[in-house]
CSV table of N, CA, C and O in Angstrom, one decimal:
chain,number,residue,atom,x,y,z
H,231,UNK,N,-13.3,8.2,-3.5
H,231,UNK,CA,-12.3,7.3,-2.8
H,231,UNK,C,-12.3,7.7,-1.3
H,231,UNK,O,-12.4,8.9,-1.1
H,232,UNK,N,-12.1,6.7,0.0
H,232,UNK,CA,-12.3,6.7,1.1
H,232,UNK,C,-10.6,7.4,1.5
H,232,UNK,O,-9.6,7.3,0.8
H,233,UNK,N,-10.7,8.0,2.6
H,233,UNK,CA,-9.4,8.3,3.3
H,233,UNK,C,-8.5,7.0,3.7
H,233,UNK,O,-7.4,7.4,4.1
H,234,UNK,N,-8.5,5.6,3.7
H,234,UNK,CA,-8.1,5.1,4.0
H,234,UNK,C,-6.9,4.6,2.9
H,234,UNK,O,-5.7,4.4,3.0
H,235,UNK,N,-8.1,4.5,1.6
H,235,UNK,CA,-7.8,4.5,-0.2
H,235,UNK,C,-6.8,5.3,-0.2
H,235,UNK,O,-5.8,5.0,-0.8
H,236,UNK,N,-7.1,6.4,0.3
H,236,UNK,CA,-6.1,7.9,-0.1
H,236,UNK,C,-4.8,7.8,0.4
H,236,UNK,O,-3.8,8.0,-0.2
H,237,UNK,N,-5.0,7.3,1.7
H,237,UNK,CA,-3.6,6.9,2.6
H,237,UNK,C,-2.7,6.5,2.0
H,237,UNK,O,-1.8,7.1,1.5
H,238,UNK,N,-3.0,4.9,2.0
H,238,UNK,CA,-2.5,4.1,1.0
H,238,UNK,C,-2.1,4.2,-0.3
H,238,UNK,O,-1.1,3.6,-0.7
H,239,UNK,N,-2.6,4.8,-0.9
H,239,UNK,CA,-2.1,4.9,-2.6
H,239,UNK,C,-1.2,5.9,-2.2
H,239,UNK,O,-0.1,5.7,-2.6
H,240,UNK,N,-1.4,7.2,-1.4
H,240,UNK,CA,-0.1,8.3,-1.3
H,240,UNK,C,0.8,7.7,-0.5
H,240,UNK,O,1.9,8.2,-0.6
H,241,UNK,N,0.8,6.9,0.3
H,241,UNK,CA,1.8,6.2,1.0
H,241,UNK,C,2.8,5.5,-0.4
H,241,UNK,O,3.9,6.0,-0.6
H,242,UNK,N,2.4,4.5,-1.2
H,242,UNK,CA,3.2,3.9,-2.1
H,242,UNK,C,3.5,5.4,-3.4
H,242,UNK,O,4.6,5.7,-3.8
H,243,UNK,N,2.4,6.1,-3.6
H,243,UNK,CA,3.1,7.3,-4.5
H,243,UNK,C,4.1,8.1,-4.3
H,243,UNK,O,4.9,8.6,-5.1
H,244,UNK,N,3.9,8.3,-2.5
H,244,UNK,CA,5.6,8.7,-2.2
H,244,UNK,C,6.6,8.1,-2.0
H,244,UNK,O,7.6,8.7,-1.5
H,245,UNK,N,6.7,6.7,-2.4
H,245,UNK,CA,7.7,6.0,-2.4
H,245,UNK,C,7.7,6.3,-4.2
H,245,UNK,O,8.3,7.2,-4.7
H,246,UNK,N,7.1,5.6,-4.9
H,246,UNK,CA,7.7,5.7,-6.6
H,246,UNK,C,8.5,7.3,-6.9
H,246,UNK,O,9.6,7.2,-7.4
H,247,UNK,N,8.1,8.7,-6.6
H,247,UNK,CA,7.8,9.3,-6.2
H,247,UNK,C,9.2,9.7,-5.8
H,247,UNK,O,9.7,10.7,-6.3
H,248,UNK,N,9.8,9.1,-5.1
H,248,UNK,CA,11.1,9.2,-4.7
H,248,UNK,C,11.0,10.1,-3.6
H,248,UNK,O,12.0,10.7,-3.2
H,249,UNK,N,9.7,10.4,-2.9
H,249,UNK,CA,10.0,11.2,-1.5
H,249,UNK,C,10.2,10.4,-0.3
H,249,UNK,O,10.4,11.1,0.7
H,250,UNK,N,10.4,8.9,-0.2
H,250,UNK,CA,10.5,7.7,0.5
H,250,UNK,C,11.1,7.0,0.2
H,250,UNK,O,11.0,6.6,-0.9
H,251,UNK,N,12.0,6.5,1.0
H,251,UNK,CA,13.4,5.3,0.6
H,251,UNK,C,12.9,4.1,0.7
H,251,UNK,O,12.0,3.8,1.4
H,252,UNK,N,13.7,3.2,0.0
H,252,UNK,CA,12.5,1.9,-0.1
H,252,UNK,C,12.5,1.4,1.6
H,252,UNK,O,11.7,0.5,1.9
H,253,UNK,N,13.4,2.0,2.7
H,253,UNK,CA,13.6,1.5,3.7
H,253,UNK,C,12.8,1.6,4.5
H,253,UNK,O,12.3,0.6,5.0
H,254,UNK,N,12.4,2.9,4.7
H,254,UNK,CA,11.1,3.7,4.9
H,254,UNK,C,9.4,2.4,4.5
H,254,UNK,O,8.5,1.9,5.1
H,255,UNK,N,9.7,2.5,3.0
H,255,UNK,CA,8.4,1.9,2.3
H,255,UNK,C,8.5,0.7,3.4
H,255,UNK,O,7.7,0.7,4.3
H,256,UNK,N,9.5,-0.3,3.3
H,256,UNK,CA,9.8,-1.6,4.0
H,256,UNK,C,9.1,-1.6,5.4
H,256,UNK,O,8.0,-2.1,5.7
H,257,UNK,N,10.2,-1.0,6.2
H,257,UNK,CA,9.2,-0.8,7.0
H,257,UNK,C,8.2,-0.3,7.6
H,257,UNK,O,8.1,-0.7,8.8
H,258,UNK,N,7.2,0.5,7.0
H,258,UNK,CA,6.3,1.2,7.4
H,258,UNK,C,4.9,0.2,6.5
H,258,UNK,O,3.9,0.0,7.1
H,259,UNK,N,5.0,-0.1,5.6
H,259,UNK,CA,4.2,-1.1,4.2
H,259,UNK,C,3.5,-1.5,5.3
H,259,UNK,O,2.7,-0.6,5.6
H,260,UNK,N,3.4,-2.8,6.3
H,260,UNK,CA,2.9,-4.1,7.2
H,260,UNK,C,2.3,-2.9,7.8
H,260,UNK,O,1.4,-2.5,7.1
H,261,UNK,N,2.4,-2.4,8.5
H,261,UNK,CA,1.6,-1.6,9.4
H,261,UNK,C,0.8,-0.8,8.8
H,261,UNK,O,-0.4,-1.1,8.9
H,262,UNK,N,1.2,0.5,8.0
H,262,UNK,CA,-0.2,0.7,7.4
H,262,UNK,C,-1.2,0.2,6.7
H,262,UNK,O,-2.2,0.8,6.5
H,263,UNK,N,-1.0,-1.3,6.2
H,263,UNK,CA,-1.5,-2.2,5.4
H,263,UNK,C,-2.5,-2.6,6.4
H,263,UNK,O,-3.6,-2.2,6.3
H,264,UNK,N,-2.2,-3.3,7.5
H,264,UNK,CA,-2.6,-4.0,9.3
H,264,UNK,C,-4.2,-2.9,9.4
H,264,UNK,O,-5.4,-3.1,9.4
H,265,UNK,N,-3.1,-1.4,9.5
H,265,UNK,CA,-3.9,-0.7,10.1
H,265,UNK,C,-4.8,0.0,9.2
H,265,UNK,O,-5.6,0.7,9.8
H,266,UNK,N,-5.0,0.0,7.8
H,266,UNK,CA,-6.0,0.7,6.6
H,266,UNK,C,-7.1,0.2,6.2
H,266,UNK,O,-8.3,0.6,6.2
H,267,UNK,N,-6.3,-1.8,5.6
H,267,UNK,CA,-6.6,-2.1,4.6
H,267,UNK,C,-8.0,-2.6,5.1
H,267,UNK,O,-8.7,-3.0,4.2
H,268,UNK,N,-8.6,-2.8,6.3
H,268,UNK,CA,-9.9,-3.3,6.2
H,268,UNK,C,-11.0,-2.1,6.1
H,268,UNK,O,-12.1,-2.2,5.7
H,269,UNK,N,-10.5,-0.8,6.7
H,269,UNK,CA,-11.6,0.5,5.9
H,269,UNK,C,-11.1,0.6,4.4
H,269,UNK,O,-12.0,1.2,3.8
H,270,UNK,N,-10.3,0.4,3.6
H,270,UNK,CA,-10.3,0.5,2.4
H,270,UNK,C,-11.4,-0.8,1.9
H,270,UNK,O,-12.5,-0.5,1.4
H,271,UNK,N,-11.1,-1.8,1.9
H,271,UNK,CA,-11.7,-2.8,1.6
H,271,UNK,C,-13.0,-2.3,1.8
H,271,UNK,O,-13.5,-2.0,0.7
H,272,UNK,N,-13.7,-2.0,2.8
H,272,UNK,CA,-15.2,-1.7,3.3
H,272,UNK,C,-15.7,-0.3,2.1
H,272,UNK,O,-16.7,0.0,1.3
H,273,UNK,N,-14.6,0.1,2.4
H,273,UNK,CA,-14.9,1.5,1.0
H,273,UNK,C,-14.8,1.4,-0.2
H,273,UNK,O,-15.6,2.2,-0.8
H,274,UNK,N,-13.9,0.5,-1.1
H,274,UNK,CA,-14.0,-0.2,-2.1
H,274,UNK,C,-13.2,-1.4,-2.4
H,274,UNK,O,-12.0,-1.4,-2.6
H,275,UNK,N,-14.2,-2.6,-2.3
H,275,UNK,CA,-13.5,-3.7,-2.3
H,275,UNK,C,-13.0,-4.4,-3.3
H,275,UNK,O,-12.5,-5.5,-3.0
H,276,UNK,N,-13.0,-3.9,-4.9
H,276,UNK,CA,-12.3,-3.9,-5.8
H,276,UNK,C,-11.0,-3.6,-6.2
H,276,UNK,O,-10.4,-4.3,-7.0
H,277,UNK,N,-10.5,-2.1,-5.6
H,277,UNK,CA,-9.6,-1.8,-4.8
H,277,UNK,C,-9.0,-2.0,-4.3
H,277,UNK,O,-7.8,-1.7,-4.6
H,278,UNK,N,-9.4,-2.4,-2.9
H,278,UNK,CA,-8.6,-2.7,-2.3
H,278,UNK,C,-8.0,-4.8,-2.4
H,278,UNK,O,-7.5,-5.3,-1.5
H,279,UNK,N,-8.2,-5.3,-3.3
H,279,UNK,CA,-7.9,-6.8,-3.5
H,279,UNK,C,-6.7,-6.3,-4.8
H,279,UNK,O,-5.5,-6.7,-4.9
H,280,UNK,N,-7.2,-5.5,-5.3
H,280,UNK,CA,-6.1,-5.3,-6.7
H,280,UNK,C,-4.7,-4.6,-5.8
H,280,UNK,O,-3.7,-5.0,-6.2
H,281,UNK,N,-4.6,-3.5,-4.6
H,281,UNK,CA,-4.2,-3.1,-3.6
H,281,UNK,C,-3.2,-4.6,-3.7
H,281,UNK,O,-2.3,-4.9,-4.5
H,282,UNK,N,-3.8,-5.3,-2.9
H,282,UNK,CA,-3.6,-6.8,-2.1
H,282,UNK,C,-2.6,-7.7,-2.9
H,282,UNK,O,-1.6,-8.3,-2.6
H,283,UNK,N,-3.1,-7.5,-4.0
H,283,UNK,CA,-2.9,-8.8,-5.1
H,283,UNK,C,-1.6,-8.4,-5.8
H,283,UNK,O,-0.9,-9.3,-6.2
H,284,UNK,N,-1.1,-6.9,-5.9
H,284,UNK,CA,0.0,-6.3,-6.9
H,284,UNK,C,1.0,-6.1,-5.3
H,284,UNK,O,2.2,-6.5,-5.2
H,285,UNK,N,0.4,-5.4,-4.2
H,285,UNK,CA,1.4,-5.0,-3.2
H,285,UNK,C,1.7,-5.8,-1.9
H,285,UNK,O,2.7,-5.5,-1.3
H,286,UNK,N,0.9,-6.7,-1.4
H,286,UNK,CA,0.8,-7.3,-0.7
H,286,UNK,C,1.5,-8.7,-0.5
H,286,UNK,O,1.6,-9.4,-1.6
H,287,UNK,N,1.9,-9.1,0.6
H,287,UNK,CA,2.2,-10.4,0.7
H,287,UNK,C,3.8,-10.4,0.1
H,287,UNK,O,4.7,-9.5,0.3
H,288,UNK,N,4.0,-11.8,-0.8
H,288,UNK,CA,5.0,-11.7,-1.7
H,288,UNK,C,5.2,-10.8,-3.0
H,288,UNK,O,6.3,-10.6,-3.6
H,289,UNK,N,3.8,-10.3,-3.2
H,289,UNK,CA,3.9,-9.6,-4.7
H,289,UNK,C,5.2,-8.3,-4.1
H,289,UNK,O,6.1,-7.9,-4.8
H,290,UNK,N,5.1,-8.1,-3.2
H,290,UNK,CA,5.8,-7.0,-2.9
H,290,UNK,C,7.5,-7.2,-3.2
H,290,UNK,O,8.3,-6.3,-3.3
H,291,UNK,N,7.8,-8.5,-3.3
H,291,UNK,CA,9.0,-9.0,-3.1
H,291,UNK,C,8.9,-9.0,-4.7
H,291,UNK,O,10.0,-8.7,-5.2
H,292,UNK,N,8.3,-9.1,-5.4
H,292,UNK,CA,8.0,-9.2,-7.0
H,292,UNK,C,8.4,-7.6,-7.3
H,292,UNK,O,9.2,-7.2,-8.3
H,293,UNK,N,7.8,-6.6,-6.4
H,293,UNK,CA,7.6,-5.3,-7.4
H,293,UNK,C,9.1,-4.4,-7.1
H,293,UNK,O,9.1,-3.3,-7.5
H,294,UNK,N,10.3,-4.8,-6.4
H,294,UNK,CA,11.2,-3.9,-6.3
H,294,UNK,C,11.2,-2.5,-7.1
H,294,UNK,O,11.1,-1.4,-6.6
H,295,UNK,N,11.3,-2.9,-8.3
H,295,UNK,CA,11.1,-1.8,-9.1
H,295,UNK,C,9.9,-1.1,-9.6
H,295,UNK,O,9.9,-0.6,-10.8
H,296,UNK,N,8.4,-0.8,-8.5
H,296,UNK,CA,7.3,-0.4,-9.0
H,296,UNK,C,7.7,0.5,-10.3
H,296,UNK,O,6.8,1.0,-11.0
């Protein structure tokens, strides 16, 4: 898995995780998303669409309760 992959998945792990408040998650999410998700993509792009498809966009407004 790419450092970018790594970012990201520990970025949302420390929110379930409870080391991050969802306020934190809220607003920090868009930016590191802006700023990761096209070296994640390049690194694995199966990954990173399932990434996309469960946290991104609206789904995010779906997962309150990951």
């Amino acid at each position: 898995m790419g450092k970018s992959a790594e970012f990201l998945i520990g970025f949302v792990r420390d929110y379930l995780d409870g080391e991050n408040s969802r306020l934190d998650f809220d607003l920090n999410f868009d930016h590191y998303i802006i700023e990761h998700y096209p070296r994640m993509e390049h690194e694995n792009p199966e990954l990173a669409e399932c990434f996309a498809f469960y946290l991104a966009g609206d789904e995010i407004d779906r997962a309150r309760d990951l």
